[in-house]
Amino acid sequence: MRTLTVRNLSDDVHRALRERAVRHGRTVEAEVREILSAAVKPERREPMGEALAAIGRGIGLTHEDFSIPEGVRDKTPAKPLSFD
């Protein structure tokens, strides 16, 4: 775990953090960790496949577009490497 030091925090901000921590039943340190986590990590990450599919739909790709490479692909087996 890493440690973070926050300098020059105003009294008003510290007081508000302390009050918020009390409302949530946490220490000030735990409250700050929760605030930082919520700020930088989304609640739900979109899976990569869904993101790519959305991009494809956005530019108008269809299922037929994906079948084109399959029809022109060379299906000849590759020759093994020779180290002679």
Protein backbone atom coordinates (compact mmCIF):
# COMPACT_ATOMS: atom_id res chain seq x y z
CA MET A 1 0.00 0.00 0.00
CA ARG A 2 1.13 3.53 -0.77
CA THR A 3 1.02 6.52 1.52
CA LEU A 4 -0.16 9.96 0.46
CA THR A 5 0.46 13.16 2.40
CA VAL A 6 -1.78 16.15 1.73
CA ARG A 7 -0.25 19.43 2.81
CA ASN A 8 -1.86 22.84 3.36
CA LEU A 9 -5.38 21.51 3.85
CA SER A 10 -7.59 24.33 5.08
CA ASP A 11 -9.30 24.04 8.44
CA ASP A 12 -12.70 24.23 6.72
CA VAL A 13 -11.93 21.29 4.44
CA HIS A 14 -10.55 19.21 7.30
CA ARG A 15 -13.60 19.97 9.43
CA ALA A 16 -15.92 19.00 6.56
CA LEU A 17 -13.99 15.76 6.07
CA ARG A 18 -14.22 14.98 9.76
CA GLU A 19 -17.99 15.63 9.77
CA ARG A 20 -18.48 13.51 6.67
CA ALA A 21 -16.43 10.70 8.20
CA VAL A 22 -18.58 10.76 11.34
CA ARG A 23 -21.77 10.58 9.23
CA HIS A 24 -20.42 7.49 7.45
CA GLY A 25 -18.99 5.89 10.60
CA ARG A 26 -15.39 6.04 9.36
CA THR A 27 -12.14 7.63 10.38
CA VAL A 28 -11.05 10.73 8.45
CA GLU A 29 -8.33 8.64 6.80
CA ALA A 30 -10.84 5.97 5.70
CA GLU A 31 -13.19 8.67 4.43
CA VAL A 32 -10.44 10.25 2.33
CA ARG A 33 -9.57 6.82 0.89
CA GLU A 34 -13.23 6.30 -0.05
CA ILE A 35 -13.50 9.75 -1.66
CA LEU A 36 -10.33 9.23 -3.69
CA SER A 37 -11.38 5.75 -4.80
CA ALA A 38 -14.79 6.97 -5.92
CA ALA A 39 -13.22 9.88 -7.80
CA VAL A 40 -10.71 7.88 -9.82
CA LYS A 41 -12.34 4.47 -10.25
CA PRO A 42 -15.68 4.14 -12.03
CA GLU A 43 -18.31 2.00 -10.31
CA ARG A 44 -18.67 -0.21 -13.35
CA ARG A 45 -16.08 -0.70 -16.02
CA GLU A 46 -17.31 -1.41 -19.50
CA PRO A 47 -15.91 -4.71 -20.79
CA MET A 48 -13.48 -4.32 -23.71
CA GLY A 49 -15.67 -6.36 -26.07
CA GLU A 50 -18.69 -4.16 -25.40
CA ALA A 51 -16.63 -1.02 -25.96
CA LEU A 52 -15.27 -2.32 -29.28
CA ALA A 53 -18.73 -3.46 -30.40
CA ALA A 54 -20.11 0.01 -29.63
CA ILE A 55 -17.37 1.58 -31.74
CA GLY A 56 -18.17 -0.82 -34.59
CA ARG A 57 -21.88 -0.02 -34.39
CA GLY A 58 -21.04 3.67 -34.32
CA ILE A 59 -19.23 3.45 -37.67
CA GLY A 60 -21.86 1.16 -39.19
CA LEU A 61 -20.12 -2.24 -39.17
CA THR A 62 -22.37 -5.26 -39.66
CA HIS A 63 -21.93 -9.03 -39.23
CA GLU A 64 -21.37 -9.28 -42.98
CA ASP A 65 -18.33 -7.00 -42.70
CA PHE A 66 -16.69 -9.55 -40.41
CA SER A 67 -17.32 -12.46 -42.76
CA ILE A 68 -15.34 -10.84 -45.63
CA PRO A 69 -11.83 -11.59 -44.23
CA GLU A 70 -12.82 -15.19 -43.54
CA GLY A 71 -13.73 -15.69 -47.20
CA VAL A 72 -10.41 -14.41 -48.54
CA ARG A 73 -8.11 -15.89 -45.91
CA ASP A 74 -5.42 -18.29 -47.16
CA LYS A 75 -6.13 -21.62 -45.47
CA THR A 76 -2.95 -23.31 -46.69
CA PRO A 77 -1.09 -24.76 -43.70
CA ALA A 78 2.09 -22.93 -42.81
CA LYS A 79 5.39 -24.69 -43.40
CA PRO A 80 7.35 -25.44 -40.23
CA LEU A 81 10.59 -23.54 -39.69
CA SER A 82 13.78 -25.28 -40.64
CA PHE A 83 16.97 -24.62 -38.69
CA ASP A 84 19.25 -26.45 -41.15
